[in-house]
Coordinates of C-alpha atoms and ligand atoms in Angstrom, one line a residue:
Chain R
M22 CA 96.3 107.2 124.8
T23 CA 98.6 103.9 125.0
T24 CA 100.7 103.9 121.9
T25 CA 102.3 101.1 122.8
I26 CA 101.6 97.9 122.5
S27 CA 100.7 95.0 124.8
R28 CA 101.5 91.2 124.1
E29 CA 97.8 90.5 123.8
E30 CA 97.0 93.4 121.7
F31 CA 99.7 91.8 119.3
L32 CA 98.2 88.3 119.7
L33 CA 95.1 89.5 118.4
L34 CA 95.7 92.3 116.1
R35 CA 98.5 89.2 114.8
G36 CA 95.2 86.5 114.7
Y37 CA 93.1 89.4 112.5
I38 CA 95.5 89.5 109.6
H39 CA 96.2 85.7 109.5
D40 CA 92.2 85.1 109.5
T41 CA 91.6 88.0 107.0
C42 CA 95.1 87.9 104.7
G43 CA 96.6 84.7 105.2
I44 CA 100.0 86.0 106.7
L45 CA 101.3 85.5 110.0
V46 CA 103.0 88.0 111.1
G47 CA 106.1 86.8 113.4
D48 CA 106.9 88.1 116.4
E49 CA 109.3 90.0 115.5
K50 CA 107.4 92.7 113.4
S51 CA 105.8 93.5 117.2
Y52 CA 107.3 97.3 116.7
L53 CA 106.8 97.6 113.6
V54 CA 102.6 96.6 114.4
E55 CA 102.7 99.7 116.3
S56 CA 104.8 102.0 114.8
R57 CA 102.8 101.8 111.4
L58 CA 99.2 101.7 113.4
K59 CA 99.5 104.7 116.2
S60 CA 98.6 107.4 112.7
L61 CA 95.6 104.8 112.0
M62 CA 94.6 104.5 115.8
N63 CA 94.6 108.0 115.7
E64 CA 92.1 109.4 113.0
T65 CA 89.8 106.5 115.0
D66 CA 89.9 108.0 118.0
C67 CA 90.7 104.5 120.0
K68 CA 92.2 104.3 122.9
N69 CA 94.3 102.3 123.2
F70 CA 94.8 99.4 119.9
K71 CA 92.4 96.8 122.1
E72 CA 89.9 99.5 121.4
F73 CA 91.9 99.7 117.9
Y74 CA 90.7 96.0 117.3
I75 CA 87.2 96.0 117.7
H76 CA 86.5 99.0 115.9
A77 CA 88.6 97.8 113.2
K78 CA 87.0 94.5 113.0
K79 CA 83.7 96.0 113.3
N80 CA 84.0 98.3 110.6
G81 CA 85.7 96.0 108.1
G82 CA 89.8 96.7 108.8
M83 CA 89.7 100.2 107.8
G84 CA 92.9 99.3 106.2
L85 CA 94.3 97.7 109.4
R86 CA 96.0 94.6 106.9
D87 CA 97.6 96.8 104.2
K88 CA 99.2 99.1 106.7
I89 CA 100.5 95.6 108.8
V90 CA 101.4 94.2 106.1
D91 CA 103.5 97.2 104.1
A92 CA 105.0 97.3 107.0
M93 CA 106.0 93.9 106.9
T94 CA 107.5 93.6 102.9
T95 CA 109.3 96.6 102.5
N96 CA 110.6 95.7 98.7
E97 CA 113.2 98.2 97.5
S98 CA 115.7 96.0 95.8
L99 CA 118.6 97.1 93.5
W100 CA 119.9 95.4 90.1
F101 CA 123.3 94.0 91.0
R102 CA 123.1 94.6 94.9
D103 CA 126.4 94.4 97.0
K104 CA 128.4 93.7 93.7
H105 CA 130.7 91.2 95.1
P106 CA 127.9 88.4 95.4
F107 CA 127.3 89.1 91.6
N108 CA 131.2 88.8 90.9
S109 CA 132.1 85.0 93.6
L110 CA 129.5 83.8 91.3
Q111 CA 130.8 84.4 88.2
K112 CA 134.1 83.9 88.8
T113 CA 134.4 81.1 91.8
L114 CA 131.3 79.6 92.2
L115 CA 129.9 79.3 88.2
P116 CA 133.3 77.8 87.1
E117 CA 133.1 75.5 90.0
F118 CA 129.7 73.9 89.1
L119 CA 131.0 74.1 85.6
K120 CA 134.3 71.5 86.1
N121 CA 131.5 69.5 88.6
I122 CA 129.4 69.6 85.5
K123 CA 132.2 68.0 82.9
T124 CA 133.1 64.9 85.7
G125 CA 129.8 64.8 85.5
K126 CA 129.5 65.1 89.5
K127 CA 126.8 67.5 89.5
E128 CA 123.5 67.5 86.5
K129 CA 122.0 70.5 87.6
I130 CA 122.7 74.3 89.8
R131 CA 119.9 75.6 91.7
I132 CA 119.6 78.4 93.0
W133 CA 117.4 80.5 95.3
S134 CA 116.7 84.0 95.7
A135 CA 114.9 84.2 99.1
G136 CA 112.9 87.2 99.5
C137 CA 113.0 88.0 95.7
S138 CA 111.3 91.5 95.9
T139 CA 110.5 93.2 92.5
G140 CA 112.5 90.8 90.6
Q141 CA 116.2 92.5 90.5
E142 CA 117.5 89.8 92.3
P143 CA 117.1 86.7 90.4
Y144 CA 117.5 88.6 87.0
S145 CA 120.6 89.8 88.3
I146 CA 121.4 86.4 88.6
A147 CA 120.3 85.3 85.3
M148 CA 122.5 87.7 83.4
T149 CA 125.4 86.8 85.8
V150 CA 124.8 83.5 84.5
M151 CA 124.0 84.7 81.0
E152 CA 127.1 86.7 80.9
F153 CA 129.3 83.5 82.3
I154 CA 127.7 81.9 79.5
R155 CA 129.1 84.6 77.1
E156 CA 132.3 84.0 77.7
N157 CA 132.7 80.9 76.0
H158 CA 132.2 78.5 79.4
I159 CA 130.2 76.1 77.2
L160 CA 127.2 75.8 79.6
H161 CA 123.7 74.8 78.7
P162 CA 121.2 77.6 80.4
S163 CA 118.8 74.7 81.4
V164 CA 121.0 73.2 83.6
V165 CA 120.8 76.3 85.6
E166 CA 117.4 77.4 87.6
I167 CA 116.8 80.0 89.1
F168 CA 114.1 79.3 91.9
A169 CA 112.8 83.1 93.7
T170 CA 110.2 83.4 95.9
D171 CA 109.2 86.0 98.3
I172 CA 105.4 86.3 100.4
S173 CA 103.9 89.9 98.4
N174 CA 101.7 89.2 96.2
S175 CA 102.1 93.1 94.4
A176 CA 106.4 91.9 94.3
L177 CA 106.1 88.9 92.1
F178 CA 103.5 90.7 90.0
L179 CA 105.9 93.4 89.0
A180 CA 108.5 91.0 89.1
M181 CA 106.7 88.2 86.4
N182 CA 106.2 91.8 84.5
G183 CA 110.0 92.0 84.3
K184 CA 108.8 96.0 83.1
Y185 CA 110.8 99.0 85.2
D186 CA 110.2 102.5 84.7
S187 CA 114.0 104.4 83.8
F188 CA 114.6 105.4 87.4
T189 CA 113.8 101.7 88.7
I190 CA 116.3 100.7 86.2
S191 CA 118.9 102.9 86.5
R192 CA 119.4 101.7 90.1
G193 CA 122.3 99.4 90.1
L194 CA 122.0 98.2 86.9
P195 CA 125.8 99.4 84.0
E196 CA 124.6 100.3 81.1
E197 CA 125.8 97.3 78.5
M198 CA 123.5 94.9 80.5
K199 CA 120.6 97.2 80.3
K200 CA 121.9 97.2 76.3
K201 CA 122.1 93.6 75.9
Y202 CA 118.9 91.9 78.4
F203 CA 116.5 94.7 78.4
D204 CA 114.4 96.0 75.3
A205 CA 113.2 99.5 75.6
D206 CA 109.9 101.2 75.0
N207 CA 109.7 104.7 75.2
D208 CA 110.5 104.8 79.5
I209 CA 109.6 101.2 79.6
Y210 CA 112.3 98.6 80.0
S211 CA 111.0 95.2 79.6
I212 CA 113.9 92.3 80.4
K213 CA 114.4 89.6 76.9
A214 CA 112.8 86.6 77.7
D215 CA 115.8 84.4 77.5
V216 CA 116.8 86.1 80.7
K217 CA 113.6 85.7 82.3
K218 CA 113.6 82.0 81.4
F219 CA 115.9 81.3 83.4
V220 CA 113.9 82.6 87.0
E221 CA 110.7 80.4 88.1
F222 CA 108.5 83.0 90.8
N223 CA 106.8 81.3 93.0
R224 CA 104.7 82.6 96.6
F225 CA 106.6 81.4 99.6
N226 CA 106.5 82.2 103.0
L227 CA 110.1 82.3 105.0
Q228 CA 107.8 80.9 107.9
D229 CA 107.1 78.1 106.2
S230 CA 108.2 74.3 106.4
F231 CA 111.5 74.6 103.1
Q232 CA 111.2 70.4 103.2
S233 CA 108.7 70.7 99.7
L234 CA 111.5 72.8 97.7
G235 CA 114.0 70.3 97.6
K236 CA 118.2 71.3 97.8
F237 CA 119.5 73.8 96.6
D238 CA 123.5 74.3 95.7
I239 CA 123.5 78.3 96.0
I240 CA 120.8 80.4 98.5
F241 CA 120.5 84.6 98.0
C242 CA 118.4 85.8 101.3
R243 CA 119.6 89.6 101.8
N244 CA 118.2 92.3 103.1
V245 CA 115.2 90.2 104.1
A246 CA 115.9 89.0 107.4
I247 CA 117.0 92.4 109.0
Y248 CA 113.4 92.6 109.7
F249 CA 113.2 89.5 111.9
S250 CA 114.0 88.5 115.5
Q251 CA 116.5 87.2 116.8
D252 CA 115.0 84.0 117.1
F253 CA 113.9 83.7 114.3
K254 CA 116.9 84.6 112.8
K255 CA 118.8 81.3 113.9
T256 CA 115.7 79.3 113.3
L257 CA 116.0 80.7 109.8
F258 CA 119.5 80.4 108.9
S259 CA 119.4 76.8 110.1
K260 CA 116.4 75.8 108.3
Y261 CA 119.0 77.5 104.6
A262 CA 121.8 75.2 106.4
A263 CA 120.0 71.8 105.9
S264 CA 118.6 72.9 102.3
L265 CA 121.9 73.2 100.7
N266 CA 123.6 70.9 99.2
S267 CA 126.9 69.7 101.1
G268 CA 129.3 72.6 100.1
G269 CA 126.4 74.9 99.5
T270 CA 126.8 79.1 99.5
F271 CA 124.9 81.3 101.1
F272 CA 124.9 84.9 100.5
L273 CA 123.7 88.1 103.2
G274 CA 122.8 91.3 102.3
A275 CA 125.7 93.4 102.4
S276 CA 125.0 95.0 106.4
E277 CA 123.9 91.3 107.5
S278 CA 126.3 88.8 109.8
M279 CA 126.0 85.9 110.7
L280 CA 127.6 86.0 113.7
N281 CA 125.4 85.4 116.8
Y282 CA 123.3 83.0 115.1
S283 CA 124.4 80.1 113.0
S284 CA 127.4 77.4 113.7
A285 CA 126.5 75.6 110.5
F286 CA 128.2 77.7 108.0
Q287 CA 132.0 78.6 107.8
T288 CA 132.5 82.2 106.9
I289 CA 134.3 82.9 103.0
K290 CA 136.2 85.5 102.3
S291 CA 137.9 86.2 98.8
D292 CA 138.3 89.6 97.0
G293 CA 136.1 91.6 99.3
A294 CA 133.1 89.2 99.2
I295 CA 132.3 87.6 102.7
Y296 CA 129.9 84.9 102.3
Y297 CA 128.9 81.3 103.8
K298 CA 129.5 77.7 102.9
V299 CA 127.9 75.1 104.8
K300 CA 129.5 73.1 107.0
S301 CA 130.1 69.5 105.8
Chain B
M29 CA 106.2 122.2 104.4
T30 CA 104.6 122.4 108.0
D31 CA 101.0 121.0 108.6
S32 CA 99.2 124.4 109.0
K33 CA 100.4 125.5 105.9
Q34 CA 99.6 122.1 103.7
A35 CA 96.0 122.2 106.4
G36 CA 95.4 125.4 105.1
I37 CA 95.7 124.6 101.6
A38 CA 93.5 121.4 101.6
K39 CA 91.0 123.7 102.6
D40 CA 91.6 126.4 99.9
I41 CA 91.6 123.6 97.4
L42 CA 88.3 122.4 98.6
K43 CA 86.7 125.4 98.7
T44 CA 87.4 126.3 95.1
I45 CA 86.2 123.1 94.4
D46 CA 82.9 123.0 96.3
A47 CA 82.3 126.3 94.4
L48 CA 83.2 125.4 90.5
E49 CA 80.1 126.2 88.3
D50 CA 81.5 125.5 84.8
L51 CA 81.8 121.4 86.4
P52 CA 81.7 119.2 82.7
S53 CA 78.1 117.5 82.8
F54 CA 78.0 113.8 80.9
P55 CA 76.2 113.5 77.7
N56 CA 72.8 113.7 77.9
A57 CA 72.1 110.6 75.8
I58 CA 74.4 108.2 77.5
L59 CA 72.7 108.6 80.9
K60 CA 69.3 107.5 79.4
L61 CA 71.1 104.3 77.2
N62 CA 72.4 103.3 81.0
E63 CA 69.3 103.7 82.5
K64 CA 67.6 102.1 79.7
I65 CA 70.1 98.8 79.6
A66 CA 69.6 98.9 83.5
D67 CA 65.7 98.6 82.5
Q68 CA 65.0 94.8 81.7
G69 CA 61.9 95.6 79.5
A70 CA 63.7 97.0 77.0
G71 CA 65.9 95.9 73.8
I72 CA 67.6 96.7 70.8
G73 CA 65.6 98.9 69.2
D74 CA 65.0 101.5 72.1
F75 CA 69.0 101.4 73.0
A76 CA 69.1 102.2 68.8
A77 CA 67.0 104.8 69.2
I78 CA 68.8 106.5 72.4
I79 CA 71.9 106.5 70.4
E80 CA 70.5 108.2 67.3
S81 CA 69.6 110.7 68.9
D82 CA 73.3 111.9 69.3
I83 CA 74.7 112.3 66.4
A84 CA 78.3 112.2 67.1
L85 CA 78.0 109.3 69.0
T86 CA 76.7 106.8 66.7
A87 CA 78.9 108.3 63.9
H88 CA 81.6 107.5 66.1
I89 CA 79.9 103.7 66.6
L90 CA 80.2 103.2 63.1
K91 CA 83.7 104.6 62.6
L92 CA 84.3 101.6 65.2
V93 CA 82.5 98.8 64.2
N94 CA 84.0 99.9 60.3
S95 CA 87.6 99.9 61.8
P96 CA 90.0 97.0 61.4
F97 CA 89.4 95.1 65.4
Y98 CA 86.1 94.4 64.6
I99 CA 86.1 93.9 61.0
S100 CA 87.2 90.2 61.7
L101 CA 83.4 89.4 63.1
G102 CA 81.5 90.6 59.3
G103 CA 81.2 92.8 56.5
E104 CA 80.2 96.7 57.2
V105 CA 77.7 97.9 58.9
T106 CA 75.7 101.0 58.3
S107 CA 73.1 101.0 61.4
V108 CA 73.3 101.6 65.1
R109 CA 71.0 98.5 65.5
Q110 CA 73.3 96.6 62.5
A111 CA 76.0 97.8 65.4
L112 CA 73.9 96.7 68.8
V113 CA 73.6 92.8 66.9
R114 CA 77.1 92.4 66.0
I115 CA 79.7 94.1 69.1
G116 CA 77.0 92.9 72.1
I117 CA 75.2 95.3 73.8
S118 CA 77.7 95.4 76.7
E119 CA 80.2 96.6 73.5
V120 CA 78.5 99.7 72.6
Q121 CA 77.6 100.4 76.4
N122 CA 81.7 100.3 77.0
V123 CA 82.3 102.2 73.8
C124 CA 80.2 104.9 75.0
M125 CA 81.0 105.6 78.0
A126 CA 84.5 106.3 76.7
F127 CA 83.6 108.5 74.3
G128 CA 81.3 110.1 77.0
A129 CA 84.4 110.1 79.5
V130 CA 86.8 112.0 76.7
N131 CA 84.6 114.4 75.4
M132 CA 83.8 116.0 78.9
F133 CA 86.9 116.0 80.1
S134 CA 89.3 117.1 76.7
K135 CA 91.3 119.9 78.2
T136 CA 95.1 119.4 78.1
S137 CA 98.4 120.5 79.8
E138 CA 101.7 118.3 79.4
R139 CA 101.3 117.3 82.8
V140 CA 98.7 114.9 82.1
P141 CA 98.6 114.1 78.4
L142 CA 94.9 113.2 77.4
K143 CA 95.8 110.4 75.4
S144 CA 97.8 108.3 77.4
F145 CA 95.3 109.5 80.7
W146 CA 92.6 108.0 79.0
Q147 CA 94.7 105.3 77.5
H148 CA 95.1 104.4 81.8
S149 CA 91.7 104.6 82.8
L150 CA 89.9 103.3 80.3
S151 CA 92.3 100.0 80.1
C152 CA 91.5 99.8 83.8
A153 CA 87.8 100.4 83.2
L154 CA 88.1 97.0 81.0
L155 CA 90.2 94.9 82.8
S156 CA 88.1 95.7 86.0
K157 CA 84.9 94.6 84.3
E158 CA 87.1 91.4 83.0
I159 CA 88.2 91.1 87.1
V160 CA 84.5 92.0 88.2
A161 CA 83.0 89.2 85.3
K162 CA 85.8 86.2 86.4
L163 CA 84.4 86.5 89.9
G164 CA 80.6 85.9 88.7
F165 CA 79.4 89.2 89.4
S166 CA 76.0 91.2 88.2
S167 CA 76.2 92.7 84.8
S168 CA 75.0 95.7 87.2
D169 CA 78.5 95.4 89.0
M170 CA 80.7 95.0 86.0
E171 CA 79.0 97.9 84.6
L172 CA 79.8 99.8 87.8
A173 CA 83.8 98.5 88.2
F174 CA 83.9 99.9 84.1
T175 CA 82.4 103.3 84.8
A176 CA 84.7 103.3 88.2
G177 CA 87.7 102.3 86.1
L178 CA 87.7 104.8 83.6
F179 CA 86.7 107.6 86.1
H180 CA 89.0 106.8 89.0
D181 CA 91.9 109.6 88.3
V182 CA 89.6 112.1 86.9
G183 CA 90.4 114.3 90.2
I184 CA 94.0 114.5 88.2
F185 CA 92.3 116.3 85.8
L186 CA 90.2 118.8 88.4
L187 CA 93.6 119.4 90.1
D188 CA 95.5 119.7 87.0
I189 CA 92.9 122.7 85.6
H190 CA 91.8 124.6 88.6
F191 CA 95.0 124.1 90.5
S192 CA 97.6 123.7 87.8
D193 CA 100.3 125.9 89.6
L194 CA 99.8 123.6 93.0
F195 CA 100.4 120.8 90.6
Q196 CA 102.5 122.0 88.6
E197 CA 104.4 121.8 91.9
V198 CA 102.9 118.1 92.7
V199 CA 104.6 117.1 89.4
K200 CA 107.9 118.6 89.4
D201 CA 108.9 117.6 92.9
A202 CA 107.4 114.2 92.4
A203 CA 109.7 113.4 88.9
K204 CA 112.7 115.2 91.4
T205 CA 112.2 112.7 93.9
H206 CA 111.1 109.6 92.2
R207 CA 107.6 109.5 94.9
S208 CA 104.1 108.7 92.8
T209 CA 101.9 111.6 92.4
L210 CA 99.9 109.9 95.2
V211 CA 102.0 110.8 98.0
V212 CA 102.8 114.0 96.8
E213 CA 99.8 115.3 96.1
D214 CA 98.9 114.5 100.3
E215 CA 102.5 116.0 101.4
K216 CA 101.9 119.1 99.2
L217 CA 98.3 119.5 99.3
G218 CA 96.7 117.9 102.7
L219 CA 94.9 115.6 100.0
N220 CA 94.7 113.9 96.6
H221 CA 92.9 113.2 93.3
A222 CA 91.1 110.3 95.1
Y223 CA 89.7 112.9 97.6
I224 CA 88.5 115.4 95.0
A225 CA 87.1 113.4 92.7
A226 CA 84.4 112.2 95.7
R227 CA 84.2 115.7 96.5
V228 CA 83.3 116.2 92.8
F229 CA 81.1 113.3 91.9
K230 CA 78.8 114.4 95.4
R231 CA 77.8 117.4 93.4
W232 CA 77.2 115.7 90.3
N233 CA 74.9 113.4 92.2
L234 CA 76.5 110.2 91.5
S235 CA 75.9 107.2 93.6
E236 CA 77.3 106.6 96.8
R237 CA 78.8 103.5 95.1
L238 CA 80.5 105.0 92.8
I239 CA 81.7 107.5 94.7
N240 CA 83.6 105.1 97.5
I241 CA 84.8 103.7 94.9
V242 CA 87.2 106.6 93.5
E243 CA 87.5 107.6 96.3
N244 CA 89.5 104.3 98.5
H245 CA 90.9 103.2 94.8
H246 CA 94.3 103.7 96.1
T247 CA 93.5 102.6 99.4
P248 CA 90.8 99.8 98.9
D249 CA 91.1 97.8 102.3
R250 CA 89.4 101.1 103.6
C251 CA 86.4 101.2 101.4
P252 CA 83.3 100.7 103.4
A253 CA 82.0 96.6 103.3
G254 CA 79.5 96.6 100.3
D255 CA 81.4 97.9 97.9
K256 CA 85.3 96.9 98.9
I257 CA 85.5 94.0 96.7
L258 CA 84.8 95.9 93.5
C259 CA 86.6 98.5 94.7
Q260 CA 90.0 96.0 95.2
A261 CA 89.5 94.9 91.2
V262 CA 89.6 98.7 89.9
H263 CA 92.8 98.7 92.5
I264 CA 94.7 96.0 91.3
A265 CA 93.4 96.8 87.4
D266 CA 94.7 100.5 88.2
F267 CA 98.0 99.0 89.2
I268 CA 98.4 96.0 86.8
V269 CA 97.6 99.3 83.6
A270 CA 100.4 101.3 85.4
S271 CA 102.8 98.6 85.7
Q272 CA 102.9 98.2 81.7
G273 CA 103.8 101.6 81.2
A274 CA 100.7 103.2 81.0
F275 CA 100.6 105.7 83.0
E276 CA 98.1 108.7 83.8
N277 CA 100.2 111.3 84.0
S278 CA 103.3 113.1 83.3
V279 CA 105.4 111.2 85.7
H280 CA 106.4 107.9 84.6
L281 CA 106.6 106.1 87.6
M282 CA 105.4 102.7 87.7
P283 CA 103.8 101.8 90.9
D284 CA 106.4 99.6 93.1
S285 CA 103.4 98.0 95.5
S286 CA 99.4 97.4 95.7
S287 CA 97.0 96.2 98.2
E288 CA 97.8 92.7 99.8
G289 CA 94.2 92.0 101.4
A290 CA 93.2 92.9 96.9
W291 CA 95.2 89.9 95.9
H292 CA 93.8 87.8 99.4
D293 CA 89.9 88.8 98.6
L294 CA 90.2 88.7 95.4
G295 CA 91.4 85.3 95.0
L296 CA 94.6 86.1 93.2
D297 CA 98.0 85.3 93.7
V298 CA 100.7 84.6 91.2
S299 CA 98.9 81.4 89.7
D300 CA 97.1 84.6 87.7
T301 CA 99.3 87.0 87.4
P302 CA 100.4 85.1 83.3
D303 CA 97.0 85.3 82.8
L304 CA 96.3 89.2 83.9
L305 CA 99.3 89.9 81.8
R306 CA 97.7 88.6 79.0
L307 CA 94.9 90.1 80.0
A308 CA 95.7 93.8 80.4
Q309 CA 97.5 93.6 77.0
L310 CA 94.6 92.6 75.3
E311 CA 92.8 95.0 77.1
L312 CA 95.1 97.9 76.9
E313 CA 94.9 97.4 72.6
R314 CA 90.9 97.8 73.1
A315 CA 91.1 100.8 74.5
E316 CA 93.7 102.2 72.2
Q317 CA 91.7 101.1 69.8
F318 CA 88.1 103.1 70.9
L319 CA 90.3 106.1 71.4
G320 CA 92.5 106.1 68.2
I321 CA 88.8 106.1 66.3
S322 CA 87.5 109.1 69.1
Q323 CA 90.2 111.2 68.0
S324 CA 91.0 111.0 64.4
Ligands
SAM412 C1 114.5 94.6 100.9 S1 113.1 93.5 99.9 C2 114.9 92.6 100.0 C3 115.2 92.3 97.8 C4 116.2 91.4 97.5 N1 116.8 90.0 98.2 C5 117.4 92.3 97.8 O1 118.3 92.1 98.2 O2 117.8 94.2 97.2 C6 112.6 92.3 101.2 C7 111.6 91.0 100.7 O3 111.8 90.1 101.6 C8 110.4 90.0 101.2 N2 109.1 89.2 102.5 C9 109.4 90.0 104.0 N3 109.1 88.7 104.8 C10 109.3 87.6 104.3 C11 109.0 86.0 104.2 N4 107.9 85.8 105.6 N5 108.8 85.6 104.1 C12 109.0 85.9 102.7 N6 109.2 87.0 101.5 C13 109.4 87.9 102.8 C14 109.9 91.0 100.9 O4 107.8 91.4 100.8 C15 110.4 91.9 100.2 O5 109.6 92.0 99.3
FE2_413 FE1 94.6 107.6 91.9
FE2_414 FE1 95.2 105.4 88.4

């Protein structure tokens, strides 16, 4: 049995997923496809991926699509993940925007949570904005727009649902935030409507053009690009740079780095936080 | 756990399941009713006669139709015939199926609290039917989706009743490690509730279509082509009701994903989510009414 995937086999399987699911598996995912499909291939007694592809096509897929798409959309997430980005937002970025709004230099703040998964990231951003408003900063909620996207329909459903079980809610969410911003019913915690209304959810594949999305002031794309190839990361980060307003801010996950991928950004280190500003 | 130990457990479970003698059976009147409804020539009088042959069922229907939930449709209802006219044959059929199911499996353990189990199953059934209806499927497909939704998790009951020690371990481990019982069943038992249900349904001579759907309700992408779309509808309905907190067992863990292939094939996406959420609330409420009445 051959359990490594050839280029030709990968392209065949990729074409199949695209035709039957509308999701394009990037080149960078070939090793994932390989590891996910080995067990399925075993079950079917196929000798290699080509044989497996033919078998799958004939038998209506045999769960092939879902296995591949699952591998691509690991959607684990936490509330206030890495903490620092939300501190910087509250202590540095929002005060700057407020100043610009007061002097008439700006009308709106647009924040994009790219790869928002089941909602923890965009709702953490929304709670941060609400905390900022509570600190007596006069900022009308309608001025802040949080645009949240993901490729996974399941993740988006759960995000829009805004309900979490007690384990999921406990992951990273401080007790007082839970009390303030969620309604509890049995073991279920529902995000309150005034937090929810900040966020607009949309399905979006990061491989598509960003042109129709407009410009943003802040972009979060955390723990999403870790699954992408070096080449795709380069393209992706330059697309983000082009989607930011001048002076715009970009956040990566704590374990990720921009190094070697883009020269369009300048690294900012402050109060333990690391983030990126688009160079003007 | 080693693979061989797991394979041994799976083998033992199947041996026991295949030899079970006291399997519950479905109330006769309801089976006859289903047959009559499928028969084009039959009418309201035939349906009423079958239902009236079962006193408990008749009492149940009259009670439900006169409950606050339906009373807005008109005044007091005193006969099954009137009930059929008032809420429609399809709704009466739903009510009968739910009644039959609840009475069939009514042993209980704290691992699978009866009320929430049936709330989960019945709301899944109602929502599956609704999704299939929206897709424009025939009324017999709608009924199949409903039945599959109603029975999709009875494998959990069978595991809980007949293998209570093993299932106790599964539930404990799932709660401790915050993993779904499905995953822990596969890991510890080498099989899961979907498979167990399919195995028993074969012995009951239930239709192959129903068996396919129930067996694959967690893996709809693997369902044989002809039944795949109904299986996907049940899968998504199951995902949606569980994500509203209607859980099938005492491990109160929400699903963290569902089949992307199912969303795609059903033609559903984020733009449908608000509608699906509204519908889910409605069906949960309806299920509660059906069940509240059967338990009082
Ligand atoms: C690990 S989660 C990260 C969630 C959140 N940003 C955080 O840091 O907690 C990664 C998400 O990226 C999404 N994703 C993966 N590939 C994508 C693509 N090509 N386009 C859009 N979203 C994608 C997945 O569906 C998943 O929900
Ligand atoms: Fe299940
Ligand atoms: Fe279920």
